Coordinates of C-alpha atoms in Angstrom, one line a residue:
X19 CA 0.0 0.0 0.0
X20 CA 1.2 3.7 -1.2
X21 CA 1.3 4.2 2.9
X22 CA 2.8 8.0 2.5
X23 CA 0.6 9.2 -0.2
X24 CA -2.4 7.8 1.5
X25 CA -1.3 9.7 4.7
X26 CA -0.7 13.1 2.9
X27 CA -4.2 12.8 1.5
X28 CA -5.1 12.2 4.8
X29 CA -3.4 15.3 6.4
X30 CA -5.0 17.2 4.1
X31 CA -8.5 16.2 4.6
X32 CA -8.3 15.7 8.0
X33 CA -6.3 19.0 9.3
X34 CA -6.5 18.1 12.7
X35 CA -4.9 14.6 12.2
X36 CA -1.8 14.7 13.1
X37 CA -2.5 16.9 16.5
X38 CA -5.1 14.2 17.4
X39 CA -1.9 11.7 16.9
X40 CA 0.1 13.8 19.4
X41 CA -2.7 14.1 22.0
X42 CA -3.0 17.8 21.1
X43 CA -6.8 19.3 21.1
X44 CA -8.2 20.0 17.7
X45 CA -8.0 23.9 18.0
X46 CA -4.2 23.6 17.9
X47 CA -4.2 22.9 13.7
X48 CA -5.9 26.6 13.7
X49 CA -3.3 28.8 11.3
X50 CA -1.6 26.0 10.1
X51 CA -1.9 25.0 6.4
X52 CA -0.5 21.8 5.3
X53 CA 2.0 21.7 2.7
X54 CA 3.9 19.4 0.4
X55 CA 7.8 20.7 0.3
X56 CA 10.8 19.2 -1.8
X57 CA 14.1 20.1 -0.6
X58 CA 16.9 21.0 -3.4
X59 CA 20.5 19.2 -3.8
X60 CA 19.2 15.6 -3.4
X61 CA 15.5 16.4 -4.0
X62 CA 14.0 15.4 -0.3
X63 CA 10.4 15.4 -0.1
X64 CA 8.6 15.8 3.2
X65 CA 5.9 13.4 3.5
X66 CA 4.1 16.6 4.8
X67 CA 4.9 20.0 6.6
X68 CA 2.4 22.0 8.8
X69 CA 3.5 25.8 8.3
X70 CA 1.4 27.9 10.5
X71 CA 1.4 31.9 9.5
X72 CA 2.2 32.6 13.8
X73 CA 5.6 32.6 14.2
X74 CA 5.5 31.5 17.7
X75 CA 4.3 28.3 16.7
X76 CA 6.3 25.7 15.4
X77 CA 6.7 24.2 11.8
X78 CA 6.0 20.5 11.9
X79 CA 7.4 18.0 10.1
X80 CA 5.5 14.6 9.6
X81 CA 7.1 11.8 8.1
X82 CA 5.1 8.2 8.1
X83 CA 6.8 4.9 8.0
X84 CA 5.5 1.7 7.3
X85 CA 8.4 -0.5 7.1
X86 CA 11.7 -0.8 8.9
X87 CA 14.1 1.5 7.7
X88 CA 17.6 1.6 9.4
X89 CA 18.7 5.4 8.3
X90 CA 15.8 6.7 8.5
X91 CA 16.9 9.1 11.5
X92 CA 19.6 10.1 9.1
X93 CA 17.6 10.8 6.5
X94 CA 15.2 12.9 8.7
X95 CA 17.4 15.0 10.1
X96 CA 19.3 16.0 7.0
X97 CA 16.2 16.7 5.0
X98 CA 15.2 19.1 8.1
X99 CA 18.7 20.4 8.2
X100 CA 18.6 20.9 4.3
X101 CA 15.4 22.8 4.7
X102 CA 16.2 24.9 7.3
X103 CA 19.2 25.9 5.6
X104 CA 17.1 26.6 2.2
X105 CA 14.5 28.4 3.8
X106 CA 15.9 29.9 7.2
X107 CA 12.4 30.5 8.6
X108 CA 11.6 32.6 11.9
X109 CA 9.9 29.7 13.6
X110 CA 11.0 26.8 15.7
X111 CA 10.9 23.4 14.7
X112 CA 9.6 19.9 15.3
X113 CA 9.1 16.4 14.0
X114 CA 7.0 13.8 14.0
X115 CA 7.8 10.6 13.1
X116 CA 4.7 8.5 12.4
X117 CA 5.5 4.4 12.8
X118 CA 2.9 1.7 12.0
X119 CA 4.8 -0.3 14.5
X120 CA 7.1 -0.1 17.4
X121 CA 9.1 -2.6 15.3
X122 CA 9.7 0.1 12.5
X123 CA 11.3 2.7 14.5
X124 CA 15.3 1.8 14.2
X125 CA 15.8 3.5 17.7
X126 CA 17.1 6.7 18.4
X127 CA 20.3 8.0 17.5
X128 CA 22.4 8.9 20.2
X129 CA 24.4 11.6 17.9
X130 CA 21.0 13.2 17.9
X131 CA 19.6 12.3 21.5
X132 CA 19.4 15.9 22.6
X133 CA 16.3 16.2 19.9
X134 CA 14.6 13.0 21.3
X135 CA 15.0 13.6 25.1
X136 CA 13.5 17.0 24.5
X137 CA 10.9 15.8 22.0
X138 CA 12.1 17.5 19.1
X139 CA 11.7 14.1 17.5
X140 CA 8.2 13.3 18.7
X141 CA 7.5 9.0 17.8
X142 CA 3.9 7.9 17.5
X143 CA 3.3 4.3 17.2
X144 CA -0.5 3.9 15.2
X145 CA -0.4 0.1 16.5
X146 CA -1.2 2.0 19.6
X147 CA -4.5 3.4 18.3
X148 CA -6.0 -0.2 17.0
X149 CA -8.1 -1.0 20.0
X150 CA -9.2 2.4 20.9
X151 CA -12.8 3.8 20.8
X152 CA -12.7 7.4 18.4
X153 CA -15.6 9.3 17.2
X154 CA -12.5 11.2 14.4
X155 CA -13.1 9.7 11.1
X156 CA -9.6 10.0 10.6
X157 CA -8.3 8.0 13.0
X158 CA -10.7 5.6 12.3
X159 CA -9.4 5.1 8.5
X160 CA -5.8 5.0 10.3
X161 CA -7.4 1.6 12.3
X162 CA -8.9 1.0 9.2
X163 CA -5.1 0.8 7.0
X164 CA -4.0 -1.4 10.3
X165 CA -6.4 -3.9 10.5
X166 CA -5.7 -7.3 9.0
X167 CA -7.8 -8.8 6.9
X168 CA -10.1 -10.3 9.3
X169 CA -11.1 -7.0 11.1
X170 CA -11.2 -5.2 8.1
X171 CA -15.0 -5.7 7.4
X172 CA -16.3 -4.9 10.4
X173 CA -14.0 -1.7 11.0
X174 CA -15.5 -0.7 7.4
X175 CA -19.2 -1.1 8.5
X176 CA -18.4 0.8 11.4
X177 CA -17.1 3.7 9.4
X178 CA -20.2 3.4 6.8
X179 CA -22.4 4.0 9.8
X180 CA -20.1 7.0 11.2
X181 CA -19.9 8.5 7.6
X182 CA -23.5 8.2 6.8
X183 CA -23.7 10.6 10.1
X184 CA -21.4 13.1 8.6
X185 CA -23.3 16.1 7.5
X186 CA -20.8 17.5 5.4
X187 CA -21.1 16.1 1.2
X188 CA -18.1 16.6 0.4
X189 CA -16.0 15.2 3.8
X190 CA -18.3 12.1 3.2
X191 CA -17.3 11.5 -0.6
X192 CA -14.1 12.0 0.6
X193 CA -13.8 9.2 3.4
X194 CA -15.9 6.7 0.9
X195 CA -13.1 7.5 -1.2
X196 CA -10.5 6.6 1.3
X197 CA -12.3 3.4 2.2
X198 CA -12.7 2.5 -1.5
X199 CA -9.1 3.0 -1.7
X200 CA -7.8 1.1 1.3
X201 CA -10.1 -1.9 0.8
X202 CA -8.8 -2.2 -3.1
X203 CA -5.3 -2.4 -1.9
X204 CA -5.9 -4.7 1.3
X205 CA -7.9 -7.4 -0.4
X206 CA -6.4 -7.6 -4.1
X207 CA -8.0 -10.8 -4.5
X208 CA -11.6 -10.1 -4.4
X209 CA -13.7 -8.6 -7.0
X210 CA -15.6 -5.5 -7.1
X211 CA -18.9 -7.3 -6.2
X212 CA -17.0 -8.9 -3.3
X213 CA -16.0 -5.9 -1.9
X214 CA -19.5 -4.3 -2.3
X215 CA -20.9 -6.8 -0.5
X216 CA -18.3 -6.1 2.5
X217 CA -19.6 -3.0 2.7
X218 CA -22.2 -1.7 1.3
X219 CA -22.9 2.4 1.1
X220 CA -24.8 3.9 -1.7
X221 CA -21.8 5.4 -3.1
X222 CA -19.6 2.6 -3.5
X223 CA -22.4 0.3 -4.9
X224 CA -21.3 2.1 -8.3
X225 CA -17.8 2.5 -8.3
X226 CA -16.7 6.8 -6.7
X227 CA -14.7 6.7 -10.8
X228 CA -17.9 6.5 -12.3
X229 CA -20.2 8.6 -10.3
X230 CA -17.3 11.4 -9.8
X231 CA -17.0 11.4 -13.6
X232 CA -20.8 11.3 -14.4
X233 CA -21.9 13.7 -12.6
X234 CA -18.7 16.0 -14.1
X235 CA -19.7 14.9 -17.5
X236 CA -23.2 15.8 -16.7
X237 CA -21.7 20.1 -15.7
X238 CA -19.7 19.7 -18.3
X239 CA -23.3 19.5 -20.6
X240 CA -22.1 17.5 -23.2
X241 CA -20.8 13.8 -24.7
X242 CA -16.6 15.3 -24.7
X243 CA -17.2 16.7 -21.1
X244 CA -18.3 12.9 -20.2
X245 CA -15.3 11.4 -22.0
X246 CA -13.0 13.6 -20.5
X247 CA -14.6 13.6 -17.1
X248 CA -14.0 9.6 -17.2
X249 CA -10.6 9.2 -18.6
X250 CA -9.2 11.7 -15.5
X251 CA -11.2 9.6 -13.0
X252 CA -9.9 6.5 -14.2
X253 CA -6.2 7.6 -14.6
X254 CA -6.2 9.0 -10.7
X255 CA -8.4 5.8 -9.5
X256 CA -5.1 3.8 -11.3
X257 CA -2.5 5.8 -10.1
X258 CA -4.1 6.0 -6.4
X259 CA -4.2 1.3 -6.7
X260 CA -0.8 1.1 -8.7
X261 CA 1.5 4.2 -8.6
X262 CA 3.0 6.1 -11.7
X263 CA 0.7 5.2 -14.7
X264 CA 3.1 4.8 -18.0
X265 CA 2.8 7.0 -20.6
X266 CA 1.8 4.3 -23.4
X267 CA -0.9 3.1 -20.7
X268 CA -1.9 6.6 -19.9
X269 CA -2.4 7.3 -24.0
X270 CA -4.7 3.7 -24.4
X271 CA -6.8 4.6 -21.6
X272 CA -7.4 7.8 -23.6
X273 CA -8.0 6.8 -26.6
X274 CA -11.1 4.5 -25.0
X275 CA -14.5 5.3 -26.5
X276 CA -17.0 6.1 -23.7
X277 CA -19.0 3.1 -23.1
X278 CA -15.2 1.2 -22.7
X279 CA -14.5 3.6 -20.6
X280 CA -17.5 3.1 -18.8
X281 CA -17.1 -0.4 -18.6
X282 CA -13.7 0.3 -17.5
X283 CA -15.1 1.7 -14.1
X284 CA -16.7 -1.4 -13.9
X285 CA -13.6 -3.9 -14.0
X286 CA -10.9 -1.8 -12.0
X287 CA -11.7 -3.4 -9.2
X288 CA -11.0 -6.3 -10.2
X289 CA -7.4 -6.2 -10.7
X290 CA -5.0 -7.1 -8.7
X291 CA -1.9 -5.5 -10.6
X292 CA -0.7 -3.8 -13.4
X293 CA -0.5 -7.0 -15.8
X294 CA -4.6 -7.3 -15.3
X295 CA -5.2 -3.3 -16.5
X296 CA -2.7 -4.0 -19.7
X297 CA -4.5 -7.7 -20.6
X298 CA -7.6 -5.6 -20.1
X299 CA -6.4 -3.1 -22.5
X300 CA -5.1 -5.8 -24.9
X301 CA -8.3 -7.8 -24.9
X302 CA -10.7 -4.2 -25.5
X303 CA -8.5 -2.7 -27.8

């Protein structure tokens, strides 16, 4: 699973995610606007940075980690050096290093102790937010990405009932999209009418490509609108399920009539990798 673009989609819808992590009340994300920043020389890229416009409070940096990763201390540190060199900024600092497990974090470095006995370097272990009651839709995708397979379906049916009492549109779309997404990438194996069945809101009934895509076809007022509407669906549902689309698969999908595109939508689901999108593509061509 994409882990750290999932997660930076997730900073951004949820703003108040990472403070939640840290124990921090909600208000604290007030002024801060999350940002994506690549750092020159080697080209770092943040997983995320929280800027706030205040200088008296701090700029975060949030990095997420999934697997064990033995440098990754080093890494840290030099791409916050690096930044801070680049940008020289007024306000303090302070990072956050996000683990799945304990069993990911290498362990501090005792060149750099100074920044993890004054928490600096602040480590937050999600394994540690599995078992815990939340009302925040965001940390309940989080327990969502951790579950295994078998807790999955239930922690989905929880989150259809929490969503369905969302009363903002557009935060709901959002989270069915996140749950789409997740669910794709933690149970390959099972079709789209599988998946449906494990759980079951309106909106993914009919996959979020097509709807998203219909109902921009249907602004758009006309049969290119719909076309076009589709083929960028499709192409961000595929990069979300299998990372950087190709360029010779990005022109095929483009080149689809509309009702193959349409059936597209239909059969994304299914596939469990790359080779299944191209043998669909050979087999409609």
């Amino acid at each position: 699973m994409r882990t750290d673009t999932l997660f930076y989609e997730l900073f951004q819808t949820f703003h108040s995610l990472l403070f939640e992590l840290i124990g921090q009340p909600d208000t604290a994300a007030d002024d801060y606007e999350f940002v994506s920043v690549e750092v020159k020389e080697k080209a770092f890229r943040f997983d995320g940075i929280f800027l706030a416009a205040a200088t008296e409070k701090p700029i975060i940096f949030a990095e997420v980690q999934f697997q064990s990763k033995r440098d990754f201390y080093w890494a840290l540190i030099a791409e916050i050096s690096m930044y801070l060199n680049q940008y020289q900024p007024e306000q303090d600092w302070q990072a956050v290093a996000i683990f799945a497990q304990r069993s990911c974090d290498p362990g501090e470095l005792h060149h750099y102790r100074e920044f993890f006995a004054s928490k600096r370097i602040l480590r937050i272990y999600l394994e540690d937010w599995l078992e815990r009651d939340t009302t925040s839709l965001g940390i309940a995708i989080v327990q969502l990405i951790l579950s295994s397979e078998t807790k999955a379906p239930k922690l989905a049916k929880q989150l259809e009932v929490q969503v369905q009492q969302e009363a903002n549109p557009l935060l709901r779309e959002e989270v069915v999209k996140f749950i789409e997404t997740v669910l794709v990438y933690k149970f390959p194996q099972l079709s789209r009418k599988e998946i449906e069945a494990m759980f079951t809101l309106d909106d993914l009934k009919q996959t979020r490509v097509y709807q998203d895509a219909r109902q921009e076809g249907r602004q758009e007022g006309r049969q290119e609108g719909m076309q076009q509407a589709l083929q960028k669906a499709i192409l961000r549902q595929l990069s979300r399920k299998f990372g950087q689309i190709t360029t010779e698969v990005k022109s095929q999908v483009e080149t689809l009539p509309t009702p193959q595109l349409e059936n597209l939508t239909e059969s994304l689901l299914d596939f469990a990798s790359i080779n299944d999108l191209e043998t669909w593509l050979r087999e409609n061509d």
